[in-house]
mmCIF file of C-alpha atoms in Angstrom:
data_model
loop_
_atom_site.group_PDB
_atom_site.id
_atom_site.type_symbol
_atom_site.label_atom_id
_atom_site.label_comp_id
_atom_site.label_asym_id
_atom_site.label_seq_id
_atom_site.Cartn_x
_atom_site.Cartn_y
_atom_site.Cartn_z
ATOM 1 C CA UNK A 706 -5.852 10.665 -24.062
ATOM 2 C CA UNK A 707 -5.874 10.718 -27.809
ATOM 3 C CA UNK A 708 -8.716 13.230 -28.062
ATOM 4 C CA UNK A 709 -9.781 12.992 -31.733
ATOM 5 C CA UNK A 710 -9.897 9.192 -31.637
ATOM 6 C CA UNK A 711 -11.737 9.089 -28.315
ATOM 7 C CA UNK A 712 -14.281 11.596 -29.657
ATOM 8 C CA UNK A 713 -14.730 9.515 -32.828
ATOM 9 C CA UNK A 714 -15.250 6.404 -30.682
ATOM 10 C CA UNK A 715 -17.929 8.186 -28.625
ATOM 11 C CA UNK A 716 -19.711 9.338 -31.815
ATOM 12 C CA UNK A 717 -19.676 5.713 -32.995
ATOM 13 C CA UNK A 718 -21.126 4.573 -29.652
ATOM 14 C CA UNK A 719 -24.060 6.988 -30.132
ATOM 15 C CA UNK A 720 -24.571 6.001 -33.803
ATOM 16 C CA UNK A 721 -26.661 2.827 -33.115
ATOM 17 C CA UNK A 722 -29.073 5.044 -31.148
ATOM 18 C CA UNK A 723 -29.700 7.025 -34.345
ATOM 19 C CA UNK A 724 -30.592 3.754 -36.088
ATOM 20 C CA UNK A 725 -33.079 2.969 -33.292
ATOM 21 C CA UNK A 726 -34.695 6.435 -33.585
ATOM 22 C CA UNK A 727 -34.836 6.578 -37.422
ATOM 23 C CA UNK A 728 -36.224 3.044 -37.791
ATOM 24 C CA UNK A 729 -38.957 3.823 -35.232
ATOM 25 C CA UNK A 730 -40.019 6.834 -37.292
ATOM 26 C CA UNK A 731 -40.048 4.661 -40.423
ATOM 27 C CA UNK A 732 -41.862 1.646 -38.943
ATOM 28 C CA UNK A 733 -43.961 2.802 -35.981
ATOM 29 C CA UNK A 734 -47.209 3.208 -37.987
ATOM 30 C CA UNK A 735 -46.832 -0.303 -39.441
ATOM 31 C CA UNK A 736 -45.984 -2.066 -36.160
ATOM 32 C CA UNK A 737 -48.819 -3.620 -34.065
ATOM 33 C CA UNK A 738 -49.386 -2.144 -30.585
ATOM 34 C CA UNK A 739 -48.202 -5.444 -29.087
ATOM 35 C CA UNK A 740 -45.323 -7.082 -30.886
ATOM 36 C CA UNK A 741 -43.351 -10.281 -30.478
ATOM 37 C CA UNK A 742 -40.347 -9.495 -28.303
ATOM 38 C CA UNK A 743 -39.046 -12.829 -27.109
ATOM 39 C CA UNK A 744 -37.887 -15.936 -28.904
ATOM 40 C CA UNK A 745 -36.321 -19.181 -27.741
ATOM 41 C CA UNK A 746 -34.132 -20.022 -30.658
ATOM 42 C CA UNK A 747 -35.046 -18.910 -34.185
ATOM 43 C CA UNK A 748 -38.590 -20.372 -34.248
ATOM 44 C CA UNK A 749 -41.925 -18.715 -33.360
ATOM 45 C CA UNK A 750 -42.094 -16.027 -30.679
ATOM 46 C CA UNK A 751 -42.944 -16.954 -27.080
ATOM 47 C CA UNK A 752 -43.190 -13.484 -25.526
ATOM 48 C CA UNK A 753 -45.053 -10.273 -26.452
ATOM 49 C CA UNK A 754 -45.024 -6.721 -25.151
ATOM 50 C CA UNK A 755 -46.035 -3.207 -26.062
ATOM 51 C CA UNK A 756 -44.091 -2.025 -29.098
ATOM 52 C CA UNK A 757 -43.713 1.473 -27.688
ATOM 53 C CA UNK A 758 -42.465 0.292 -24.283
ATOM 54 C CA UNK A 759 -40.068 -2.217 -25.870
ATOM 55 C CA UNK A 760 -38.646 0.402 -28.211
ATOM 56 C CA UNK A 761 -38.373 2.859 -25.286
ATOM 57 C CA UNK A 762 -36.429 0.305 -23.236
ATOM 58 C CA UNK A 763 -33.946 -0.336 -26.056
ATOM 59 C CA UNK A 764 -33.595 3.424 -26.593
ATOM 60 C CA UNK A 765 -32.973 3.982 -22.866
ATOM 61 C CA UNK A 766 -30.297 1.270 -22.745
ATOM 62 C CA UNK A 767 -28.578 2.840 -25.749
ATOM 63 C CA UNK A 768 -28.609 6.247 -24.022
ATOM 64 C CA UNK A 769 -27.197 4.695 -20.826
ATOM 65 C CA UNK A 770 -24.373 3.107 -22.847
ATOM 66 C CA UNK A 771 -23.631 6.419 -24.575
ATOM 67 C CA UNK A 772 -23.582 8.365 -21.305
ATOM 68 C CA UNK A 773 -21.397 5.685 -19.677
ATOM 69 C CA UNK A 774 -18.913 6.074 -22.543
ATOM 70 C CA UNK A 775 -18.757 9.858 -22.085
ATOM 71 C CA UNK A 776 -18.460 9.434 -18.325
ATOM 72 C CA UNK A 777 -15.560 6.992 -18.574
ATOM 73 C CA UNK A 778 -13.761 9.160 -21.140
ATOM 74 C CA UNK A 779 -14.017 12.147 -18.784
ATOM 75 C CA UNK A 780 -13.053 10.250 -15.643
ATOM 76 C CA UNK A 781 -10.399 7.899 -16.933
ATOM 77 C CA UNK A 782 -8.357 10.401 -18.929
ATOM 78 C CA UNK A 783 -5.580 8.508 -20.660
ATOM 79 C CA UNK A 784 -5.863 5.294 -18.678
ATOM 80 C CA UNK A 785 -5.196 2.049 -20.496
ATOM 81 C CA UNK A 786 -8.583 0.643 -19.484
ATOM 82 C CA UNK A 787 -10.506 3.399 -21.305
ATOM 83 C CA UNK A 788 -10.243 1.682 -24.691
ATOM 84 C CA UNK A 789 -11.924 -1.422 -23.311
ATOM 85 C CA UNK A 790 -14.597 0.504 -21.419
ATOM 86 C CA UNK A 791 -15.438 2.244 -24.702
ATOM 87 C CA UNK A 792 -15.499 -1.154 -26.432
ATOM 88 C CA UNK A 793 -17.893 -2.605 -23.863
ATOM 89 C CA UNK A 794 -20.258 0.386 -24.021
ATOM 90 C CA UNK A 795 -20.057 0.265 -27.829
ATOM 91 C CA UNK A 796 -21.008 -3.430 -27.800
ATOM 92 C CA UNK A 797 -23.903 -2.656 -25.448
ATOM 93 C CA UNK A 798 -25.161 0.255 -27.598
ATOM 94 C CA UNK A 799 -24.811 -1.787 -30.788
ATOM 95 C CA UNK A 800 -26.358 -4.856 -29.166
ATOM 96 C CA UNK A 801 -29.576 -3.140 -28.013
ATOM 97 C CA UNK A 802 -29.988 -1.434 -31.404
ATOM 98 C CA UNK A 803 -29.468 -4.862 -33.006
ATOM 99 C CA UNK A 804 -32.154 -6.402 -30.759
ATOM 100 C CA UNK A 805 -34.550 -3.636 -31.771
ATOM 101 C CA UNK A 806 -33.896 -3.968 -35.511
ATOM 102 C CA UNK A 807 -34.045 -7.783 -35.421
ATOM 103 C CA UNK A 808 -37.307 -7.775 -33.429
ATOM 104 C CA UNK A 809 -39.006 -5.054 -35.467
ATOM 105 C CA UNK A 810 -38.063 -6.496 -38.867
ATOM 106 C CA UNK A 811 -39.230 -9.951 -37.763
ATOM 107 C CA UNK A 812 -42.642 -8.504 -36.837
ATOM 108 C CA UNK A 813 -42.842 -6.412 -40.019
ATOM 109 C CA UNK A 814 -42.081 -9.465 -42.164
ATOM 110 C CA UNK A 815 -45.100 -11.331 -40.760
ATOM 111 C CA UNK A 816 -47.015 -9.582 -37.935
ATOM 112 C CA UNK A 817 -49.216 -12.672 -37.373
ATOM 113 C CA UNK A 818 -46.392 -15.195 -36.951
ATOM 114 C CA UNK A 819 -43.117 -13.379 -36.338
ATOM 115 C CA UNK A 820 -40.031 -15.548 -36.585
ATOM 116 C CA UNK A 821 -36.542 -14.376 -35.695
ATOM 117 C CA UNK A 822 -34.575 -16.617 -38.084
ATOM 118 C CA UNK A 823 -31.479 -15.046 -39.631
ATOM 119 C CA UNK A 824 -32.370 -11.657 -38.165
ATOM 120 C CA UNK A 825 -30.462 -12.739 -35.036
ATOM 121 C CA UNK A 826 -27.446 -11.585 -37.065
ATOM 122 C CA UNK A 827 -28.576 -7.969 -36.519
ATOM 123 C CA UNK A 828 -27.879 -8.502 -32.832
ATOM 124 C CA UNK A 829 -24.510 -10.196 -33.503
ATOM 125 C CA UNK A 830 -23.513 -7.310 -35.791
ATOM 126 C CA UNK A 831 -24.593 -4.855 -33.101
ATOM 127 C CA UNK A 832 -22.351 -6.471 -30.491
ATOM 128 C CA UNK A 833 -19.487 -6.593 -33.015
ATOM 129 C CA UNK A 834 -19.874 -2.801 -33.235
ATOM 130 C CA UNK A 835 -17.905 -2.785 -29.943
ATOM 131 C CA UNK A 836 -14.849 -4.125 -31.811
ATOM 132 C CA UNK A 837 -15.119 -1.259 -34.333
ATOM 133 C CA UNK A 838 -15.200 1.190 -31.433
ATOM 134 C CA UNK A 839 -12.070 -0.426 -29.890
ATOM 135 C CA UNK A 840 -10.248 -0.111 -33.234
ATOM 136 C CA UNK A 841 -11.219 3.524 -33.630
ATOM 137 C CA UNK A 842 -10.369 4.392 -30.013
ATOM 138 C CA UNK A 843 -6.873 3.062 -30.699
ATOM 139 C CA UNK A 844 -4.122 2.208 -28.255
ATOM 140 C CA UNK A 845 -4.274 4.950 -25.668
ATOM 141 C CA UNK A 846 -1.314 6.118 -23.639
ATOM 142 C CA UNK A 847 1.601 4.375 -25.351
ATOM 143 C CA UNK A 848 1.914 7.369 -27.668
ATOM 144 C CA UNK A 849 2.063 9.857 -24.780
ATOM 145 C CA UNK A 850 4.392 8.527 -22.066
ATOM 146 C CA UNK A 851 4.055 10.513 -18.836
ATOM 147 C CA UNK A 852 7.096 12.578 -17.825
ATOM 148 C CA UNK A 853 9.191 10.493 -15.440
ATOM 149 C CA UNK A 854 11.594 12.169 -12.994
ATOM 150 C CA UNK A 855 15.101 11.180 -13.991
ATOM 151 C CA UNK A 856 16.962 8.641 -11.895
ATOM 152 C CA UNK A 857 20.733 8.978 -11.535
ATOM 153 C CA UNK A 858 22.085 5.845 -13.181
ATOM 154 C CA UNK A 859 24.626 3.745 -11.319
ATOM 155 C CA UNK A 860 28.148 4.536 -12.600
ATOM 156 C CA UNK A 861 28.673 1.094 -14.076
ATOM 157 C CA UNK A 862 31.921 0.678 -16.018
ATOM 158 C CA UNK A 863 31.962 -1.357 -19.226
ATOM 159 C CA UNK A 864 33.744 -4.242 -17.455
ATOM 160 C CA UNK A 865 31.523 -4.095 -14.383
ATOM 161 C CA UNK A 866 28.569 -6.318 -13.600
ATOM 162 C CA UNK A 867 26.039 -5.660 -10.897
ATOM 163 C CA UNK A 868 23.001 -7.270 -9.333
ATOM 164 C CA UNK A 869 20.590 -6.094 -6.638
ATOM 165 C CA UNK A 870 18.774 -8.336 -4.235
ATOM 166 C CA UNK A 871 16.731 -7.645 -1.137
ATOM 167 C CA UNK A 872 14.159 -9.388 1.025
ATOM 168 C CA UNK A 873 10.890 -7.727 2.004
ATOM 169 C CA UNK A 874 9.006 -8.621 5.134
ATOM 170 C CA UNK A 875 5.770 -7.139 6.350
ATOM 171 C CA UNK A 876 5.363 -8.115 10.012
ATOM 172 C CA UNK A 877 2.041 -6.283 10.317
ATOM 173 C CA UNK A 878 0.516 -7.922 7.242
ATOM 174 C CA UNK A 879 1.840 -11.299 8.388
ATOM 175 C CA UNK A 880 0.269 -10.790 11.822
ATOM 176 C CA UNK A 881 -3.093 -9.631 10.419
ATOM 177 C CA UNK A 882 -3.225 -12.525 7.955
ATOM 178 C CA UNK A 883 -2.304 -14.989 10.682
ATOM 179 C CA UNK A 884 -5.051 -13.642 12.950
ATOM 180 C CA UNK A 885 -7.520 -13.901 10.043
ATOM 181 C CA UNK A 886 -6.551 -17.541 9.449
ATOM 182 C CA UNK A 887 -6.989 -18.385 13.139
ATOM 183 C CA UNK A 888 -10.325 -16.532 13.315
ATOM 184 C CA UNK A 889 -11.707 -18.381 10.280
ATOM 185 C CA UNK A 890 -10.443 -21.691 11.688
ATOM 186 C CA UNK A 891 -12.171 -21.021 15.038
ATOM 187 C CA UNK A 892 -15.476 -20.176 13.316
ATOM 188 C CA UNK A 893 -15.162 -23.236 11.067
ATOM 189 C CA UNK A 894 -14.478 -25.481 14.058
ATOM 190 C CA UNK A 895 -17.530 -24.064 15.838
ATOM 191 C CA UNK A 896 -19.969 -25.069 13.130
ATOM 192 C CA UNK A 897 -20.004 -24.230 9.409
ATOM 193 C CA UNK A 898 -17.480 -26.784 8.172
ATOM 194 C CA UNK A 899 -17.878 -25.344 4.668
ATOM 195 C CA UNK A 900 -15.572 -22.558 5.887
ATOM 196 C CA UNK A 901 -12.553 -24.851 6.221
ATOM 197 C CA UNK A 902 -11.341 -24.364 2.608
ATOM 198 C CA UNK A 903 -11.511 -20.584 3.188
ATOM 199 C CA UNK A 904 -8.714 -20.924 5.761
ATOM 200 C CA UNK A 905 -6.473 -21.688 2.788
ATOM 201 C CA UNK A 906 -6.850 -18.098 1.501
ATOM 202 C CA UNK A 907 -4.856 -16.319 4.249
ATOM 203 C CA UNK A 908 -2.447 -19.267 4.471
ATOM 204 C CA UNK A 909 -1.669 -19.053 0.755
ATOM 205 C CA UNK A 910 -1.359 -15.260 1.023
ATOM 206 C CA UNK A 911 1.072 -15.737 3.891
ATOM 207 C CA UNK A 912 3.173 -18.256 1.939
ATOM 208 C CA UNK A 913 3.252 -16.014 -1.134
ATOM 209 C CA UNK A 914 3.709 -12.562 0.349
ATOM 210 C CA UNK A 915 4.972 -13.179 3.907
ATOM 211 C CA UNK A 916 8.491 -12.866 2.604
ATOM 212 C CA UNK A 917 9.325 -11.586 -0.842
ATOM 213 C CA UNK A 918 12.709 -11.477 -2.501
ATOM 214 C CA UNK A 919 13.114 -8.626 -4.957
ATOM 215 C CA UNK A 920 15.962 -8.791 -7.455
ATOM 216 C CA UNK A 921 17.031 -6.319 -10.126
ATOM 217 C CA UNK A 922 19.709 -7.369 -12.560
ATOM 218 C CA UNK A 923 20.404 -7.944 -16.244
ATOM 219 C CA UNK A 924 17.257 -10.098 -16.449
ATOM 220 C CA UNK A 925 15.060 -7.243 -15.237
ATOM 221 C CA UNK A 926 12.944 -7.096 -12.082
ATOM 222 C CA UNK A 927 11.768 -10.211 -10.273
ATOM 223 C CA UNK A 928 9.613 -10.812 -7.241
ATOM 224 C CA UNK A 929 9.956 -14.250 -5.718
ATOM 225 C CA UNK A 930 7.757 -15.660 -2.950
ATOM 226 C CA UNK A 931 10.456 -16.141 -0.322
ATOM 227 C CA UNK A 932 8.899 -19.020 1.579
ATOM 228 C CA UNK A 933 8.084 -21.056 -1.537
ATOM 229 C CA UNK A 934 10.744 -19.825 -3.957
ATOM 230 C CA UNK A 935 8.146 -19.200 -6.700
ATOM 231 C CA UNK A 936 8.665 -16.149 -8.940
ATOM 232 C CA UNK A 937 5.240 -14.487 -9.082
ATOM 233 C CA UNK A 938 6.164 -11.338 -10.977
ATOM 234 C CA UNK A 939 8.905 -10.900 -13.552
ATOM 235 C CA UNK A 940 9.432 -7.899 -15.793
ATOM 236 C CA UNK A 941 12.168 -8.544 -18.373
ATOM 237 C CA UNK A 942 14.635 -5.694 -18.867
ATOM 238 C CA UNK A 943 13.501 -5.128 -22.454
ATOM 239 C CA UNK A 944 9.919 -4.539 -21.230
ATOM 240 C CA UNK A 945 11.037 -1.658 -19.016
ATOM 241 C CA UNK A 946 10.692 1.786 -20.588
ATOM 242 C CA UNK A 947 11.614 3.920 -17.578
ATOM 243 C CA UNK A 948 12.319 3.634 -13.869
ATOM 244 C CA UNK A 949 11.063 5.979 -11.192
ATOM 245 C CA UNK A 950 11.559 6.415 -7.460
ATOM 246 C CA UNK A 951 8.309 7.511 -5.851
ATOM 247 C CA UNK A 952 6.391 7.759 -2.618
ATOM 248 C CA UNK A 953 3.871 4.934 -2.682
ATOM 249 C CA UNK A 954 0.473 5.824 -1.270
ATOM 250 C CA UNK A 955 -1.466 2.564 -0.750
ATOM 251 C CA UNK A 956 -4.764 4.341 -1.444
ATOM 252 C CA UNK A 957 -3.494 5.453 -4.824
ATOM 253 C CA UNK A 958 -2.432 1.923 -5.780
ATOM 254 C CA UNK A 959 -5.528 0.088 -4.607
ATOM 255 C CA UNK A 960 -4.587 -0.867 -1.065
ATOM 256 C CA UNK A 961 -2.121 -3.079 0.732
ATOM 257 C CA UNK A 962 -0.781 -6.376 -0.583
ATOM 258 C CA UNK A 963 -0.575 -7.438 -4.215
ATOM 259 C CA UNK A 964 -2.899 -5.083 -6.085
ATOM 260 C CA UNK A 965 -4.009 -5.180 -9.699
ATOM 261 C CA UNK A 966 -5.947 -2.224 -11.115
ATOM 262 C CA UNK A 967 -6.456 -1.377 -14.812
ATOM 263 C CA UNK A 968 -3.119 -0.395 -16.328
ATOM 264 C CA UNK A 969 -1.067 -1.075 -13.261
ATOM 265 C CA UNK A 970 -0.191 -3.469 -10.507
ATOM 266 C CA UNK A 971 1.790 -3.193 -7.313
ATOM 267 C CA UNK A 972 3.113 -4.981 -4.284
ATOM 268 C CA UNK A 973 2.382 -2.538 -1.485
ATOM 269 C CA UNK A 974 3.582 -3.555 1.968
ATOM 270 C CA UNK A 975 3.491 -0.088 3.525
ATOM 271 C CA UNK A 976 3.244 3.608 2.796
ATOM 272 C CA UNK A 977 6.595 5.098 1.815
ATOM 273 C CA UNK A 978 9.351 5.014 -0.767
ATOM 274 C CA UNK A 979 9.086 2.581 -3.622
ATOM 275 C CA UNK A 980 10.222 1.666 -7.092
ATOM 276 C CA UNK A 981 7.877 2.308 -10.035
ATOM 277 C CA UNK A 982 8.570 0.662 -13.391
ATOM 278 C CA UNK A 983 7.007 2.091 -16.546
ATOM 279 C CA UNK A 984 6.640 -0.796 -18.946
ATOM 280 C CA UNK A 985 6.901 -0.518 -22.704
ATOM 281 C CA UNK A 986 3.206 -1.474 -23.063
ATOM 282 C CA UNK A 987 2.181 1.531 -20.939
ATOM 283 C CA UNK A 988 1.480 -0.472 -17.787
ATOM 284 C CA UNK A 989 3.094 0.416 -14.488
ATOM 285 C CA UNK A 990 4.341 -1.779 -11.673
ATOM 286 C CA UNK A 991 5.276 -0.551 -8.213
ATOM 287 C CA UNK A 992 6.893 -2.207 -5.232
ATOM 288 C CA UNK A 993 7.644 -0.658 -1.855
ATOM 289 C CA UNK A 994 11.343 -0.818 -0.947
ATOM 290 C CA UNK A 995 13.494 0.748 1.757
ATOM 291 C CA UNK A 996 16.174 1.784 -0.691
ATOM 292 C CA UNK A 997 14.564 2.213 -4.136
ATOM 293 C CA UNK A 998 17.400 4.473 -5.377
ATOM 294 C CA UNK A 999 19.815 1.535 -5.652
ATOM 295 C CA UNK A 1000 17.725 -0.778 -7.870
ATOM 296 C CA UNK A 1001 16.407 2.247 -9.808
ATOM 297 C CA UNK A 1002 19.968 3.418 -10.526
ATOM 298 C CA UNK A 1003 21.047 -0.089 -11.461
ATOM 299 C CA UNK A 1004 18.121 -0.726 -13.816
ATOM 300 C CA UNK A 1005 18.579 2.698 -15.425
ATOM 301 C CA UNK A 1006 22.272 1.936 -16.006
ATOM 302 C CA UNK A 1007 21.437 -1.509 -17.428
ATOM 303 C CA UNK A 1008 18.773 0.016 -19.691
ATOM 304 C CA UNK A 1009 21.149 2.616 -21.127
ATOM 305 C CA UNK A 1010 23.753 -0.127 -21.585
ATOM 306 C CA UNK A 1011 21.244 -2.302 -23.444
ATOM 307 C CA UNK A 1012 20.699 0.767 -25.586
ATOM 308 C CA UNK B 173 21.891 -4.963 -1.375
ATOM 309 C CA UNK B 174 23.965 -4.362 -4.466
ATOM 310 C CA UNK B 175 26.570 -6.825 -5.713
ATOM 311 C CA UNK B 176 29.000 -5.416 -8.214
ATOM 312 C CA UNK B 177 32.127 -6.957 -9.662
ATOM 313 C CA UNK B 178 34.658 -5.720 -12.164
ATOM 314 C CA UNK B 179 35.973 -8.462 -14.426
ATOM 315 C CA UNK B 180 38.905 -6.245 -15.458
ATOM 316 C CA UNK B 181 40.096 -5.585 -11.883
ATOM 317 C CA UNK B 182 43.227 -7.250 -10.519
ATOM 318 C CA UNK B 183 41.402 -8.490 -7.419
ATOM 319 C CA UNK B 184 40.018 -12.024 -7.891
ATOM 320 C CA UNK B 185 36.242 -12.108 -8.543
ATOM 321 C CA UNK B 186 35.612 -14.313 -5.493
ATOM 322 C CA UNK B 187 37.370 -11.752 -3.269
ATOM 323 C CA UNK B 188 35.300 -8.966 -4.813
ATOM 324 C CA UNK B 189 32.047 -10.802 -4.078
ATOM 325 C CA UNK B 190 33.180 -11.645 -0.525
ATOM 326 C CA UNK B 191 33.998 -7.962 -0.009
ATOM 327 C CA UNK B 192 30.483 -7.022 -1.189
ATOM 328 C CA UNK B 193 28.918 -9.325 1.410
ATOM 329 C CA UNK B 194 31.170 -7.890 4.127
ATOM 330 C CA UNK B 195 30.296 -4.370 3.018
ATOM 331 C CA UNK B 196 26.577 -5.225 3.066
ATOM 332 C CA UNK B 197 26.806 -6.408 6.677
ATOM 333 C CA UNK B 198 28.951 -3.389 7.601
ATOM 334 C CA UNK B 199 26.465 -0.887 6.165
ATOM 335 C CA UNK B 200 23.504 -2.725 7.610
ATOM 336 C CA UNK B 201 22.054 -3.654 4.190
ATOM 337 C CA UNK B 202 22.310 -7.231 5.392
ATOM 338 C CA UNK B 203 20.915 -7.898 8.853
ATOM 339 C CA UNK B 204 21.298 -11.075 10.897
ATOM 340 C CA UNK B 205 18.921 -13.704 9.498
ATOM 341 C CA UNK B 206 18.907 -12.190 6.001
ATOM 342 C CA UNK B 207 19.396 -14.652 3.200
ATOM 343 C CA UNK B 208 21.963 -14.054 0.468
ATOM 344 C CA UNK B 209 20.968 -14.769 -3.130
ATOM 345 C CA UNK B 210 21.335 -18.428 -4.104
ATOM 346 C CA UNK B 211 24.875 -18.990 -5.388
ATOM 347 C CA UNK B 212 23.623 -20.366 -8.698
ATOM 348 C CA UNK B 213 21.369 -17.340 -9.289
ATOM 349 C CA UNK B 214 24.024 -14.788 -8.342
ATOM 350 C CA UNK B 215 26.559 -16.525 -10.617
ATOM 351 C CA UNK B 216 24.019 -16.409 -13.430
ATOM 352 C CA UNK B 217 23.114 -12.710 -13.152
ATOM 353 C CA UNK B 218 26.723 -11.584 -12.621
ATOM 354 C CA UNK B 219 27.783 -13.901 -15.426
ATOM 355 C CA UNK B 220 30.565 -15.510 -13.372
ATOM 356 C CA UNK B 221 31.378 -19.136 -12.611
ATOM 357 C CA UNK B 222 29.245 -20.838 -9.935
ATOM 358 C CA UNK B 223 32.421 -21.934 -8.123
ATOM 359 C CA UNK B 224 33.550 -18.316 -7.907
ATOM 360 C CA UNK B 225 30.430 -17.435 -5.912
ATOM 361 C CA UNK B 226 30.694 -20.609 -3.816
ATOM 362 C CA UNK B 227 34.332 -19.736 -3.055
ATOM 363 C CA UNK B 228 33.277 -16.212 -2.032
ATOM 364 C CA UNK B 229 30.495 -17.531 0.227
ATOM 365 C CA UNK B 230 32.872 -20.108 1.779
ATOM 366 C CA UNK B 231 35.323 -17.317 2.506
ATOM 367 C CA UNK B 232 32.723 -15.229 4.351
ATOM 368 C CA UNK B 233 31.539 -18.386 6.118
ATOM 369 C CA UNK B 234 35.113 -18.967 7.358
ATOM 370 C CA UNK B 235 35.091 -15.399 8.668
ATOM 371 C CA UNK B 236 32.052 -16.452 10.747
ATOM 372 C CA UNK B 237 29.760 -13.895 9.119
ATOM 373 C CA UNK B 238 27.346 -16.223 7.332
ATOM 374 C CA UNK B 239 26.118 -19.782 7.663
ATOM 375 C CA UNK B 240 25.925 -22.136 4.698
ATOM 376 C CA UNK B 241 23.256 -24.790 5.059
ATOM 377 C CA UNK B 242 22.100 -27.314 2.520
ATOM 378 C CA UNK B 243 18.614 -26.325 1.410
ATOM 379 C CA UNK B 244 18.513 -23.016 3.278
ATOM 380 C CA UNK B 245 21.328 -21.387 1.372
ATOM 381 C CA UNK B 246 23.561 -18.646 2.771
ATOM 382 C CA UNK B 247 22.179 -16.792 5.795
ATOM 383 C CA UNK B 248 23.773 -13.912 7.727
ATOM 384 C CA UNK B 249 24.678 -15.209 11.193
ATOM 385 C CA UNK B 250 22.860 -13.887 14.224
ATOM 386 C CA UNK B 251 26.171 -12.976 15.822
ATOM 387 C CA UNK B 252 27.604 -11.293 12.721
ATOM 388 C CA UNK B 253 29.052 -8.214 14.360
ATOM 389 C CA UNK B 254 29.283 -5.079 12.234
ATOM 390 C CA UNK B 255 31.563 -3.305 14.751
ATOM 391 C CA UNK B 256 34.061 -6.149 14.896
ATOM 392 C CA UNK B 257 33.861 -6.488 11.141
ATOM 393 C CA UNK B 258 34.847 -2.835 10.775
ATOM 394 C CA UNK B 259 37.987 -3.493 12.855
ATOM 395 C CA UNK B 260 38.835 -6.584 10.821
ATOM 396 C CA UNK B 261 38.442 -4.524 7.655
ATOM 397 C CA UNK B 262 40.805 -1.816 9.042
ATOM 398 C CA UNK B 263 43.329 -4.495 10.084
ATOM 399 C CA UNK B 264 43.149 -5.961 6.590
ATOM 400 C CA UNK B 265 43.958 -2.575 5.079
ATOM 401 C CA UNK B 266 46.763 -2.014 7.610
ATOM 402 C CA UNK B 267 48.367 -5.376 6.884
ATOM 403 C CA UNK B 268 48.033 -4.887 3.144
ATOM 404 C CA UNK B 269 49.681 -1.458 3.241
ATOM 405 C CA UNK B 270 52.433 -2.680 5.644
ATOM 406 C CA UNK B 271 53.248 -5.595 3.332
ATOM 407 C CA UNK B 272 53.499 -3.236 0.379
ATOM 408 C CA UNK B 273 56.005 -1.181 2.353
ATOM 409 C CA UNK B 274 58.019 -4.342 3.091
ATOM 410 C CA UNK B 275 57.281 -4.585 6.823
ATOM 411 C CA UNK B 276 57.522 -7.935 8.645
ATOM 412 C CA UNK B 277 55.111 -9.366 11.282
ATOM 413 C CA UNK B 278 57.242 -8.230 14.246
ATOM 414 C CA UNK B 279 57.402 -4.653 12.980
ATOM 415 C CA UNK B 280 53.640 -4.595 12.393
ATOM 416 C CA UNK B 281 52.901 -5.876 15.912
ATOM 417 C CA UNK B 282 55.253 -3.286 17.309
ATOM 418 C CA UNK B 283 53.394 -0.546 15.437
ATOM 419 C CA UNK B 284 50.036 -1.776 16.755
ATOM 420 C CA UNK B 285 51.423 -1.710 20.320
ATOM 421 C CA UNK B 286 52.843 1.781 19.761
ATOM 422 C CA UNK B 287 49.453 2.972 18.533
ATOM 423 C CA UNK B 288 48.001 2.514 22.034
ATOM 424 C CA UNK B 289 47.450 5.813 23.833
#
């Protein structure tokens, strides 16, 4: 985590709350007890509520956004997703402050017949505050690559060329998926015909992941759905920063099958040894393999050759 | 499994690739039913001629280790026997060395007979 920038982003997320508090102190004695709080379009108001309660709600939402930002910064350390979580909470904090300012200024301009009009822009500006937060938070982990255990590169001579190819099968996953397909089909046949299209889900999963060919060569890493011949994951060599051999724990990577979690994705067919690629954009990709040393050594050799 | 070829080596590229397939079956990297990479793809990534790979696959097919089927590609045969393959590989080395030393077929056969306990 880039601490100073993350801290600055969190300060910015709390800043709209200050606007909400200061403007209340400035305007509260001039605002009616019940103020216009809902508009359809930019015309006259069509909903009213207590000024104090409305302000309190906007204040509470801003505090929730600020606390959520602190919480995600603490929990998600240097994860890639942090920047966007901060952006979303910043947009929320800015947005509720914008709603408050737009609503209050509309009422102050004409308490008898409040019209929103151009003041909607306060809300738009508030949401755009999220983009400012994203810019300030900056790209997270690319500047601090995690230490990767070194892989012994394959001793590839200058006149040698090499390519790795293997086929993955997961009999257990195939069996479970097959049973799921049959179970859904039986239920669908028994009554709710709307379920029939759902049968396609395990069938497609079976076709895609029942058999996967993994290749590592001068193009990079490729995963091809074996039964259909469709490449569903390719990582070009020049997008690979480092290669690692690791024990893959399905719980750590989001479960079994093809998993996508913020900052990383994986094809996990079992617990055990696997290949982990650190990409140049900071993302990671893992695939479980019986012999990850071979493709890891080959890719490392190809990377050092590419320079 | 790993395919590696050396373009500077004296051994023809097709023979090198065929040897890699044999070695894969011998070590158990390739099991019966396993599919070899498509010839076109392997030629592309190794940067060799497509016909070189096809020649290598045909060679291993003639040794009854793989099957070549239109549409299915190259598949390791169910009866591809790693133990027998090991013997064939030893015989190949024996014959190669004997030829280098100028031995004829009769002398080689005699040596094989002598080798019996």
